[in-house]
Amino acid sequence: MSTGIDELKERNRKLIDEVLEAYPEKSAKRRAKHLGTYTEEKGECGVKSNIKSLPGVMTIRGCAYAGSKGVVWGPVKDMVHISHGPVGCGQYSWATRRNYYNGTTGVDSFVAMQVTSDFQEKDIVFGGDKKLNKLIDEIETLFPLNKGITIQSECPVGLIGDDIESVSRVKAKEYNKTIVPVRCEGFRGVSQSLGHHIANDTIRDWVFEKGDKNAPKFESTPYDVAIIADYNIGGDAWSSRILIEEMGLRVIAQWSGDGTLAEMEATPKAKLNLLHCYRSMNYITRHMEEKYGIPWVEYNFFGPTKIAESLRAIAAHFDDTIKEGAERVIAKYQPMIDGILAKYKTRLEAKKVMLFVGGLRPRHVIGAYEDLGMEIVGTGYEFGHNDDYQRTTHYVKDGTLIYDDVSGYEFEKFVEKVQPDLVGSGIKEKYIFQKMGIPFRQMHSWDYSGPYHGYDGFAIFARDMDMAINAPVWKLTKAPW
Amino acid sequence: MSQSAEKIIDHSRLFQGEEYRKMFANKRCTFENAVSEEQLIQIGEWSKSLEYREKNFAREALVINPARACQPLGAVFAALGFEGTLPFVHGSQGCVAYYRSHFSRHFKEPTSAVSSSMTEDAAVFGGMGNLVDGLANSFSLYKPKMIAVSTTCMAEVIGDDLNAFIKTAKEKGSVPEDLDVPFAHTPAFVGSHTTGYDNALNGILGHFWNGKAGTAPKLERTPNGSINFIGGFDGYTIGNMREIKRIFKLMGVEATILGDPSDVWDTPSDGKFRMYDGGTTLVDAANAVHANATISMQEFCTFKTLDMIEKSGQETVAFNHPIGVEGTDRFLMEVARLSGKPIPEELRKERGRLVDAIADSSALVHGKKFAIFGDPDMALGLTAFLLELGAEPIHVLSSNGNAAWQEKATALLSSSPFGADCHAYAGKDLWHMRSLLFTEPVDFLIGSTYGKFLERDTKTPLIRVGFPIFDRHHHHRYPVWGYQGAMNVLVWILDKILDEADRESVDGCSFDAVR
């Protein structure tokens, strides 16, 4: 081991000690478990995860509702998703996650809409079930082309003893439609993550278990696959799908970005499930493996290295035509990628990056940065679990600073001391670091750009990172006098 | 292949490419079990009809695209207006992530606020432990001068007692005994963000004036001739506060701004992050009790607060987000009356310049039909300005407007011949507005970013004035109050009218160089 790495680890240790000093003793002890350094010899990130956030520390995390409505269910375009409870949750998550879809909003598609039961005091006192009942009638009147409804519970629903399952059963029968009650109240679990899990379970219980009356009739082929857990942020699932189809496979379902209830119902016919965001949909993928015998493969479509690896890994599940198809796709895009790398690599080489994102990107985007010659010096998950940190060990270098559920205070101090050339995190963090003079890209929403998946997406990714780091504005932050 | 190193194209053009369009068409026809084109057109057209409007307005339970948020958002806004203050929201943590994102998307600035991160165990046993630990952590990490506590609906449903919890936290040493920890109950299932603003501001001022929750003597009021000013929940607070301070300075008025987040939401990029900046000092907040009077720019944001202030012995005056000549006239005359200072020549000149600009451009606006949506006071302020311009505010809608607002808006419309065919809609949402725009079309729509979906559906050009504005940058830096503020709003309206005139005539003879 080089002295450089030892020094780095020592610096990290000091840095962590330093930030912990600011906490009350009890809290410092708890936070210490979430801050660490990846050490190659142990092969560990050295942090605990998926544990309750400390109160009052300015966690970046959200809630179970955000995980269900905001992530898993919200993008399913032909269903109406009711934010069931007070007005706020649906309001703040209205059309902010950039789950692109094709369709006519308000007629056959309902993603960028805020549909809520808008609880008032009387609903808290007398319960919201009657209102929900009526509300479903009103949805059926005003949006007759909807294919189904989901009920995304907000905090009060679980506290006042409403029986949304019973309402769902009755109304599903009445309208002969899929109605899915989701118990994703914001106080459940420790982050968005439990919301993903709960939402996955409702797909199992309220979609798969209820038949496939919405599924389209098509002849199966040996090459049918489903894209699982791509939310089509800025069109990510599309710039992925195009490659999968080009290699000769047929995508029969897209979960859940630009997805439909029909595609969900048809997924058990897939020969292989392609899982992008492991964190948010490994549950339903494992279920399909157990119940329908569908194998699954994790893939990563960020950056040419990982794309090529993934295309080959997917192709390995099929015959030679698909394997050849994968090689053909890789070869086809290589000249374009060579052009992108020639243009941007010299501008980005050796730039240091710190990341803090949700449950997948803290590891998945690392390859894309490395393709551009950049280096990840710190990373962490908002709501990752132990298996995410294990997977992270395949991506990070010895000595990388690891911070789980980082607090505002910690993140600011880490960045201040490490002085990376770029921070990739969310909207809440963006302006803090830009004020500190550090280039920043939002890695949830792609800063309103994207797609970043696939070869087409990598071109945009490379340009955006260059645009962030090499913007002339960063030379202006200090007054010349 | 769509991309090349020479020309990297963005999502908007990328997905219009033939390869992608072919892929979308195949997905739709093979796998989506999509509705037929015919059905799509039929229902799409039906949704524009009078029959649909009737069904839409008959809704009793369903709310679609409302233009309002929940109480704690307003509480965070109010708290950020005070020096060194950390907003602390007691309840589920996801809410705070949402408020911070929401404000950051509007102001393009960081928004600092913490949550007590209550989870299932707190739902069963109450959130006292979370509040006690949370206050200790917040104080240790962020060194606030004040922590302003509010609540999410979770804490409200289980009935957490903030007063008792904060006392306990202080007894346990979470924060120093003398740290100001005002609080307000802000249930999301009552009112909206404007209510939350009111409750929080009332909580903060009441804390200082009425004996800090029984831990200090109640302040004895000795009138000192100054006046207080409250802006309310205002998306233009950066520009507006600076404009108001300039006006007070011009007039030589000694005024205390109660709740001023214009610095904390407008810190410089100079290498340093300032979590706190500016704001009403805690000393000023306490001393504000001695003022002769308090002016609120937004009546519907300050009902409780003004009531409390009135009970302290002050005179209170409330406006409805005044925009325009007459609104500003009334505001300045009240300031002059309450402070005893005359309105200076400089402001008379500014008034004249605004009137001059209106006269120059009046023909472009006169008789144009508008729809407006926004927070109760903003909707009234904009309506008054349009009437002044000779425009017709045909539909005036406020999702958080109540019966009192409806009455006030109706009276305002009745006060002008230009309001003759106009209607106010309290408590309605933007799906109601969609029906209104299809069945009684107007020339322009004024409202927040959410109006862009109405613009897409109904082709009514949107003029962005309101909160939140997520998809245009930096307009919040401009004032909309004062004569100069009205000038800004006038220019925004005119720009859209003239852009439309160009757009409509681009292929015809009316594509005029001079307009």
Coordinates of N, CA and C in Angstrom, one line a residue, chain A residues 22-24 26-27 52-53 55-59 61-62 65-66 77 86-87 91-94 96 98 100 102 105-106 108 113-116 118-121 124 131 134-135 138 141-143 147 155-156 159 187-190 214 216 218 234-235 238-239 241-242 245 251-252 254 258 262-263 332-333 336 339-340 343-344 408-409 412 427-428 431-432 434-436 448-451 456 459-460 463 477-478, chain B residues 1-5 8-11 14-15 19-20 23-24 27-28 30-33 35 39-40 43-44 46 52 55-56 59-70 73 92-94 97-102 104-105 108-110 112-121 123 130 133-134 136-138 140-142 153-154 157-158 188-190 267-273 275 431 450 453 456:
Chain A
A22 N -18.6 18.1 16.6 CA -19.7 19.1 16.7 C -21.0 18.6 17.2
Y23 N -21.1 17.2 17.3 CA -22.4 16.6 17.8 C -22.4 16.5 19.3
P24 N -23.5 16.4 19.9 CA -23.6 16.0 21.3 C -23.1 14.5 21.4
K26 N -23.9 11.6 22.5 CA -24.8 10.4 22.1 C -24.9 10.4 20.6
S27 N -25.1 11.5 20.0 CA -25.3 11.6 18.6 C -24.0 11.3 17.8
K52 N -32.4 4.8 11.3 CA -33.1 6.0 11.5 C -32.2 7.2 11.5
S53 N -32.6 8.3 10.8 CA -31.8 9.5 10.9 C -31.9 10.1 12.2
P55 N -32.7 13.1 14.7 CA -33.5 14.3 14.6 C -32.7 15.5 14.6
G56 N -33.1 16.5 13.9 CA -32.5 17.9 14.0 C -31.2 18.0 13.3
V57 N -30.7 17.1 12.5 CA -29.3 17.2 11.9 C -29.4 17.7 10.5
M58 N -30.5 17.9 9.9 CA -30.7 18.2 8.5 C -30.3 17.0 7.6
T59 N -31.0 15.9 7.8 CA -30.8 14.8 6.9 C -31.3 15.2 5.5
R61 N -32.6 13.0 3.5 CA -33.6 12.0 3.2 C -35.0 12.5 3.1
G62 N -35.8 11.7 2.4 CA -37.3 11.9 2.3 C -38.0 10.8 3.1
Y65 N -43.6 7.8 1.5 CA -44.5 8.3 0.4 C -43.7 8.8 -0.8
A66 N -42.6 9.4 -0.6 CA -41.7 9.9 -1.7 C -41.2 8.6 -2.4
K77 N -48.0 5.7 -16.2 CA -48.7 6.9 -16.7 C -50.2 6.7 -16.9
P86 N -53.4 15.2 3.4 CA -53.4 16.7 3.2 C -52.7 17.1 1.9
V87 N -52.8 18.3 1.5 CA -52.5 18.8 0.2 C -51.0 18.8 -0.1
Q91 N -48.3 18.2 -3.6 CA -48.0 19.5 -4.2 C -46.5 19.6 -4.4
Y92 N -45.7 19.2 -3.4 CA -44.3 19.4 -3.5 C -43.7 18.3 -4.5
S93 N -44.4 17.2 -4.7 CA -43.8 16.2 -5.6 C -44.5 16.3 -7.0
W94 N -45.2 17.4 -7.2 CA -46.0 17.5 -8.5 C -45.0 17.9 -9.6
T96 N -42.1 17.3 -10.4 CA -40.7 17.7 -10.2 C -39.7 16.7 -10.4
R98 N -39.3 14.7 -13.2 CA -39.0 14.5 -14.6 C -39.1 13.1 -15.1
Y100 N -40.3 11.2 -17.7 CA -40.8 11.5 -19.0 C -41.8 10.4 -19.4
N102 N -44.8 9.5 -22.8 CA -45.6 9.9 -24.0 C -47.1 9.7 -23.7
T105 N -51.7 14.3 -21.2 CA -51.9 14.5 -19.8 C -53.3 14.9 -19.5
G106 N -54.0 14.2 -18.6 CA -55.3 14.6 -18.2 C -56.4 13.8 -19.0
D108 N -55.4 10.5 -21.3 CA -55.0 9.1 -21.1 C -53.7 8.9 -20.3
M113 N -49.6 15.4 -12.8 CA -50.8 15.9 -12.2 C -50.7 15.7 -10.7
Q114 N -51.4 16.7 -10.0 CA -51.4 16.5 -8.5 C -52.9 16.2 -8.2
V115 N -53.1 14.9 -7.9 CA -54.5 14.5 -7.6 C -54.5 14.1 -6.1
T116 N -55.3 14.8 -5.4 CA -55.2 14.6 -3.9 C -56.6 14.6 -3.3
D118 N -56.9 15.9 -0.4 CA -56.8 17.2 0.3 C -57.6 17.2 1.7
F119 N -57.1 16.3 2.6 CA -57.7 16.2 3.9 C -57.9 17.5 4.6
Q120 N -59.1 17.6 5.2 CA -59.4 18.7 6.0 C -59.6 18.1 7.5
E121 N -59.8 19.0 8.4 CA -59.9 18.6 9.8 C -61.0 17.5 10.0
I124 N -59.8 14.1 9.2 CA -59.0 13.5 10.3 C -59.9 13.0 11.4
K131 N -64.7 9.8 1.9 CA -64.2 10.7 0.9 C -63.5 10.0 -0.2
K134 N -65.9 8.4 -2.7 CA -66.5 9.4 -3.6 C -65.5 9.9 -4.6
L135 N -64.3 10.1 -4.1 CA -63.2 10.6 -4.9 C -62.9 9.6 -6.1
E138 N -65.5 10.2 -8.7 CA -65.2 11.4 -9.4 C -64.1 11.2 -10.4
T141 N -65.5 9.5 -13.4 CA -66.3 10.5 -14.2 C -65.5 11.3 -15.0
L142 N -64.4 11.9 -14.4 CA -63.7 12.9 -15.1 C -62.5 12.4 -16.0
F143 N -62.0 11.2 -15.6 CA -60.9 10.6 -16.3 C -61.3 9.2 -16.8
K147 N -56.6 3.6 -16.5 CA -56.6 2.1 -16.5 C -56.6 1.6 -15.1
C155 N -49.1 10.6 5.8 CA -49.0 10.2 7.3 C -50.4 10.0 8.0
P156 N -51.4 10.9 7.9 CA -52.5 10.8 8.7 C -53.3 9.5 8.5
L159 N -52.6 6.8 10.8 CA -52.8 7.2 12.2 C -54.2 7.2 12.6
F187 N -44.2 8.3 7.8 CA -43.5 8.0 9.1 C -43.0 6.6 9.1
R188 N -43.4 5.8 8.1 CA -42.9 4.4 8.0 C -41.5 4.3 7.6
G189 N -40.7 3.5 8.3 CA -39.3 3.2 7.9 C -38.5 4.5 8.2
V190 N -37.3 4.4 7.6 CA -36.3 5.5 7.9 C -36.0 6.4 6.7
N214 N -55.6 -6.4 -18.2 CA -55.2 -5.2 -19.0 C -54.0 -5.5 -20.0
P216 N -51.7 -6.6 -22.9 CA -51.9 -6.8 -24.3 C -51.7 -8.2 -24.8
F218 N -49.9 -10.5 -27.1 CA -48.9 -10.6 -28.1 C -48.2 -12.0 -28.0
G234 N -35.6 12.4 -17.5 CA -35.1 13.0 -18.7 C -35.0 12.1 -19.9
G235 N -35.7 11.0 -19.8 CA -35.7 10.0 -20.9 C -34.7 8.9 -20.8
W238 N -35.6 5.5 -22.2 CA -35.7 5.4 -23.7 C -34.3 5.3 -24.3
S239 N -33.3 6.0 -23.8 CA -32.0 5.9 -24.3 C -31.3 4.6 -23.9
R241 N -33.5 1.6 -23.6 CA -34.4 0.7 -24.4 C -33.9 0.6 -25.9
I242 N -33.5 1.7 -26.4 CA -33.1 1.7 -27.8 C -31.9 0.8 -28.1
E245 N -33.1 -2.9 -27.7 CA -33.8 -3.4 -28.9 C -32.8 -3.5 -30.1
V251 N -38.3 -5.4 -25.7 CA -38.6 -4.9 -24.4 C -40.2 -5.0 -24.3
I252 N -40.7 -5.9 -23.5 CA -42.1 -6.0 -23.4 C -42.7 -5.1 -22.3
Q254 N -41.7 -1.7 -19.4 CA -40.8 -0.7 -18.9 C -41.3 -0.3 -17.5
D258 N -42.5 6.0 -18.1 CA -43.2 5.8 -19.3 C -43.9 4.4 -19.3
A262 N -50.6 -2.2 -18.2 CA -50.6 -3.3 -19.2 C -49.2 -3.9 -19.2
E263 N -48.2 -3.1 -19.2 CA -46.8 -3.6 -19.2 C -46.5 -4.3 -17.9
K332 N -21.0 -0.1 -33.0 CA -21.6 1.0 -33.7 C -21.4 2.3 -33.1
Y333 N -21.5 2.3 -31.7 CA -21.4 3.6 -31.0 C -20.0 4.0 -30.7
M336 N -18.6 7.3 -32.0 CA -19.2 8.5 -31.4 C -18.6 8.7 -30.0
G339 N -15.2 10.1 -30.2 CA -15.3 11.5 -30.4 C -15.6 12.3 -29.1
I340 N -16.5 11.8 -28.3 CA -16.9 12.5 -27.1 C -15.7 12.5 -26.1
K343 N -13.0 14.8 -27.1 CA -13.4 16.2 -26.9 C -13.3 16.6 -25.4
Y344 N -13.8 15.7 -24.6 CA -13.9 16.1 -23.2 C -12.9 15.6 -22.2
G408 N -26.4 17.8 6.6 CA -26.0 19.0 6.0 C -24.7 19.5 6.5
Y409 N -24.5 19.4 7.8 CA -23.3 19.9 8.4 C -22.1 19.1 8.0
E412 N -21.1 19.6 4.2 CA -20.5 20.9 4.0 C -19.0 20.9 4.4
I427 N -31.1 19.0 -5.3 CA -31.4 20.4 -5.3 C -31.2 21.1 -4.0
K428 N -31.3 20.4 -2.9 CA -31.2 21.0 -1.6 C -29.7 21.3 -1.3
Y431 N -27.1 24.7 -4.2 CA -26.8 26.1 -4.1 C -25.8 26.3 -3.0
I432 N -25.7 25.4 -2.0 CA -24.8 25.5 -0.9 C -23.4 25.5 -1.5
Q434 N -22.4 25.6 -4.7 CA -22.1 26.6 -5.7 C -21.6 27.9 -5.0
K435 N -22.3 28.3 -3.9 CA -21.9 29.5 -3.2 C -20.4 29.3 -2.7
M436 N -20.1 28.1 -2.4 CA -18.7 27.9 -1.9 C -17.7 27.9 -3.1
Y448 N -32.1 19.1 -14.9 CA -33.1 19.4 -15.9 C -32.6 19.1 -17.3
S449 N -31.5 18.3 -17.3 CA -30.9 17.9 -18.6 C -31.2 16.4 -18.7
G450 N -30.2 15.6 -19.3 CA -30.4 14.2 -19.5 C -31.0 14.0 -20.9
P451 N -31.2 12.7 -21.2 CA -30.9 11.5 -20.4 C -29.4 11.3 -20.2
D456 N -26.4 7.6 -26.1 CA -26.9 9.0 -26.3 C -26.8 9.8 -25.1
A459 N -23.2 11.1 -24.0 CA -22.7 12.4 -24.7 C -23.2 13.6 -23.9
I460 N -24.4 13.5 -23.5 CA -25.0 14.7 -22.7 C -24.3 14.8 -21.4
R463 N -20.9 16.3 -21.8 CA -21.0 17.8 -22.0 C -21.4 18.5 -20.7
T477 N -15.7 34.2 -8.6 CA -16.2 34.2 -7.3 C -15.4 35.2 -6.3
K478 N -14.2 35.4 -6.6 CA -13.4 36.3 -5.8 C -13.2 37.6 -6.4
Chain B
M1 N -28.1 6.8 -35.4 CA -27.4 7.3 -34.2 C -27.7 8.8 -34.1
S2 N -28.0 9.2 -32.9 CA -28.5 10.6 -32.7 C -27.4 11.6 -32.3
Q3 N -26.4 11.1 -31.5 CA -25.5 12.1 -31.0 C -24.2 12.1 -31.8
S4 N -23.5 13.2 -31.7 CA -22.1 13.2 -32.3 C -21.3 14.2 -31.4
A5 N -20.0 14.0 -31.3 CA -19.2 14.9 -30.5 C -19.4 16.4 -31.0
I8 N -24.1 17.8 -29.8 CA -24.7 17.0 -28.8 C -26.1 17.6 -28.6
I9 N -27.1 16.8 -28.8 CA -28.5 17.3 -28.7 C -29.2 17.0 -27.4
D10 N -30.0 17.9 -26.9 CA -30.7 17.7 -25.6 C -32.0 16.9 -25.8
H11 N -32.5 16.5 -24.6 CA -33.7 15.6 -24.6 C -34.8 16.1 -25.5
L14 N -33.6 15.3 -29.0 CA -33.2 13.9 -29.1 C -34.4 12.9 -29.3
F15 N -35.4 13.1 -28.5 CA -36.6 12.2 -28.6 C -37.5 12.5 -29.7
E19 N -35.5 7.6 -35.0 CA -35.3 6.3 -34.3 C -36.1 6.2 -33.0
Y20 N -36.1 7.2 -32.3 CA -36.9 7.2 -31.0 C -38.4 7.2 -31.3
M23 N -39.6 3.9 -32.1 CA -39.6 3.0 -30.9 C -40.8 3.3 -30.0
F24 N -41.1 4.6 -29.9 CA -42.3 5.0 -29.1 C -43.6 4.4 -29.7
K27 N -43.8 0.7 -29.0 CA -44.2 0.5 -27.6 C -45.6 0.7 -27.4
R28 N -46.1 1.8 -27.9 CA -47.5 2.1 -27.7 C -48.4 1.1 -28.3
T30 N -47.9 -2.0 -29.4 CA -47.7 -3.5 -29.0 C -47.9 -3.8 -27.6
F31 N -47.4 -2.9 -26.7 CA -47.3 -3.3 -25.3 C -48.2 -2.4 -24.3
E32 N -48.6 -1.3 -24.7 CA -49.3 -0.4 -23.7 C -50.7 -0.6 -23.6
N33 N -51.3 -1.5 -24.4 CA -52.8 -1.6 -24.4 C -53.4 -0.2 -24.4
V35 N -55.3 3.3 -25.4 CA -56.7 3.6 -25.9 C -56.5 4.0 -27.4
Q39 N -60.8 7.2 -29.4 CA -61.2 7.5 -28.0 C -60.5 8.7 -27.4
L40 N -59.2 8.7 -27.7 CA -58.4 9.7 -27.2 C -58.9 11.1 -27.6
I43 N -62.6 11.8 -26.0 CA -62.5 12.2 -24.6 C -61.8 13.5 -24.4
G44 N -60.7 13.7 -25.2 CA -60.0 14.9 -25.1 C -60.9 16.1 -25.5
W46 N -64.2 16.1 -25.4 CA -65.3 16.2 -24.4 C -64.8 16.9 -23.1
Y52 N -68.6 18.7 -19.5 CA -67.5 18.3 -18.7 C -67.3 19.3 -17.5
K55 N -69.7 18.7 -14.7 CA -69.2 17.5 -13.9 C -68.0 17.9 -13.1
N56 N -67.1 18.7 -13.7 CA -65.9 19.1 -13.1 C -66.2 20.0 -11.8
R59 N -67.6 18.4 -8.5 CA -66.7 17.6 -7.6 C -66.9 18.0 -6.1
E60 N -66.9 17.0 -5.3 CA -67.0 17.2 -3.8 C -65.7 16.7 -3.1
A61 N -65.1 15.7 -3.6 CA -64.0 15.1 -2.8 C -62.7 15.3 -3.5
L62 N -62.7 15.2 -4.8 CA -61.4 15.1 -5.6 C -60.9 16.5 -5.8
V63 N -59.6 16.7 -5.6 CA -58.9 17.9 -5.8 C -57.8 17.7 -6.9
I64 N -57.8 18.4 -7.9 CA -56.8 18.2 -9.0 C -56.0 19.5 -9.3
N65 N -54.7 19.4 -9.2 CA -53.9 20.5 -9.5 C -54.2 21.7 -8.7
P66 N -54.3 21.7 -7.4 CA -54.6 22.9 -6.6 C -53.4 23.8 -6.6
A67 N -53.6 25.1 -6.5 CA -52.5 26.1 -6.4 C -52.3 26.5 -5.0
R68 N -52.0 25.5 -4.2 CA -51.7 25.9 -2.8 C -51.0 24.7 -2.1
A69 N -50.2 25.1 -1.1 CA -49.4 24.1 -0.4 C -49.9 24.0 1.1
C70 N -49.1 23.3 1.9 CA -49.6 23.1 3.3 C -48.9 24.0 4.3
L73 N -45.0 24.8 5.2 CA -44.2 25.5 4.3 C -44.1 27.0 4.6
S92 N -42.7 14.0 10.6 CA -42.0 13.2 9.6 C -40.9 14.0 8.9
Q93 N -39.9 13.3 8.5 CA -38.7 14.0 7.9 C -38.9 14.4 6.4
G94 N -39.7 13.6 5.7 CA -39.9 13.8 4.3 C -40.4 15.2 4.0
A97 N -37.8 17.7 3.7 CA -37.0 17.6 2.4 C -37.9 18.3 1.3
Y98 N -39.2 18.1 1.4 CA -40.0 18.7 0.4 C -40.0 20.3 0.5
Y99 N -40.1 20.8 1.7 CA -40.1 22.3 1.8 C -38.8 22.9 1.3
R100 N -37.7 22.2 1.7 CA -36.4 22.8 1.3 C -36.3 22.7 -0.3
S101 N -36.7 21.6 -0.8 CA -36.6 21.5 -2.3 C -37.5 22.5 -3.0
H102 N -38.7 22.7 -2.4 CA -39.7 23.6 -3.0 C -39.2 25.0 -3.1
S104 N -36.0 25.9 -2.8 CA -34.8 26.0 -3.6 C -35.1 26.1 -5.1
R105 N -36.1 25.4 -5.5 CA -36.5 25.4 -6.9 C -37.0 26.8 -7.3
K108 N -33.8 29.5 -6.2 CA -32.5 29.0 -6.7 C -31.4 29.3 -5.6
E109 N -31.8 29.0 -4.4 CA -31.0 29.3 -3.2 C -31.1 28.1 -2.3
P110 N -30.1 27.9 -1.4 CA -30.3 26.9 -0.3 C -31.4 27.3 0.7
S112 N -32.3 26.3 4.6 CA -31.9 25.4 5.7 C -33.1 25.2 6.7
A113 N -33.4 24.0 7.0 CA -34.5 23.7 7.9 C -34.3 22.3 8.4
V114 N -34.7 22.0 9.6 CA -34.5 20.6 10.1 C -35.8 20.0 10.5
S115 N -35.7 18.6 10.6 CA -36.9 17.9 11.0 C -36.6 17.1 12.3
S116 N -37.6 16.8 13.0 CA -37.4 15.9 14.2 C -37.4 14.4 13.8
S117 N -37.6 14.2 12.5 CA -37.5 12.8 12.0 C -38.3 11.7 12.8
M118 N -39.6 12.0 12.9 CA -40.4 11.0 13.7 C -40.7 9.8 12.8
T119 N -40.7 8.6 13.4 CA -41.0 7.4 12.7 C -42.1 6.6 13.5
E120 N -42.2 5.4 13.1 CA -43.3 4.6 13.7 C -43.4 4.6 15.2
D121 N -42.2 4.5 15.8 CA -42.2 4.4 17.3 C -42.7 5.7 17.9
A123 N -44.9 7.6 16.4 CA -46.3 7.6 16.2 C -47.1 6.9 17.3
N130 N -37.9 12.7 20.1 CA -37.3 13.3 18.9 C -37.1 14.8 19.0
D133 N -34.0 15.4 21.6 CA -32.7 15.1 20.9 C -32.5 16.0 19.7
G134 N -33.6 16.3 19.0 CA -33.5 17.1 17.8 C -33.0 18.5 18.1
A136 N -31.3 19.4 20.6 CA -29.9 19.3 21.1 C -29.0 19.2 19.8
N137 N -29.3 18.4 18.9 CA -28.5 18.2 17.7 C -28.4 19.5 16.9
S138 N -29.6 20.1 16.7 CA -29.7 21.3 15.9 C -28.8 22.4 16.5
S140 N -26.3 22.1 18.6 CA -24.9 21.8 18.5 C -24.3 22.1 17.2
L141 N -25.0 21.6 16.1 CA -24.4 21.7 14.8 C -24.5 23.0 14.2
Y142 N -25.7 23.7 14.3 CA -26.0 24.9 13.5 C -26.0 26.2 14.3
C153 N -48.3 17.3 9.8 CA -49.6 16.7 10.1 C -49.5 15.5 11.0
M154 N -48.4 14.8 10.9 CA -48.2 13.6 11.7 C -48.2 13.9 13.2
V157 N -51.7 15.0 14.3 CA -52.7 13.9 14.4 C -52.5 13.2 15.8
I158 N -51.3 13.0 16.1 CA -51.1 12.3 17.4 C -51.1 13.2 18.6
A188 N -51.3 20.5 8.5 CA -51.5 20.6 7.1 C -52.9 20.4 6.6
F189 N -53.7 19.9 7.5 CA -55.1 19.6 7.1 C -56.0 20.8 7.5
V190 N -55.4 21.9 7.8 CA -56.2 23.2 8.0 C -55.5 24.3 7.2
T267 N -27.9 35.1 -0.9 CA -26.5 35.3 -0.5 C -25.6 35.2 -1.7
P268 N -24.5 35.9 -1.5 CA -23.5 35.9 -2.7 C -22.8 34.6 -2.9
S269 N -22.3 34.4 -4.1 CA -21.4 33.3 -4.4 C -20.0 33.9 -4.3
D270 N -19.4 33.8 -3.2 CA -18.0 34.3 -3.1 C -17.1 33.4 -2.3
G271 N -17.5 32.1 -2.4 CA -16.6 31.1 -1.8 C -17.0 30.7 -0.4
K272 N -18.1 31.3 0.1 CA -18.6 31.0 1.5 C -20.1 30.7 1.5
F273 N -20.5 29.7 2.2 CA -21.9 29.4 2.4 C -22.4 30.1 3.7
M275 N -25.3 30.1 6.1 CA -26.5 29.5 6.4 C -27.6 30.5 6.9
W431 N -57.8 22.5 -12.2 CA -58.6 21.7 -13.1 C -59.9 22.4 -13.4
Y450 N -47.3 26.4 -12.4 CA -48.3 25.4 -12.6 C -49.2 25.7 -13.7
F453 N -49.2 24.0 -17.5 CA -50.0 22.9 -18.0 C -51.3 23.4 -18.6
R456 N -50.5 24.7 -22.0 CA -50.3 23.7 -23.0 C -51.7 23.1 -23.5

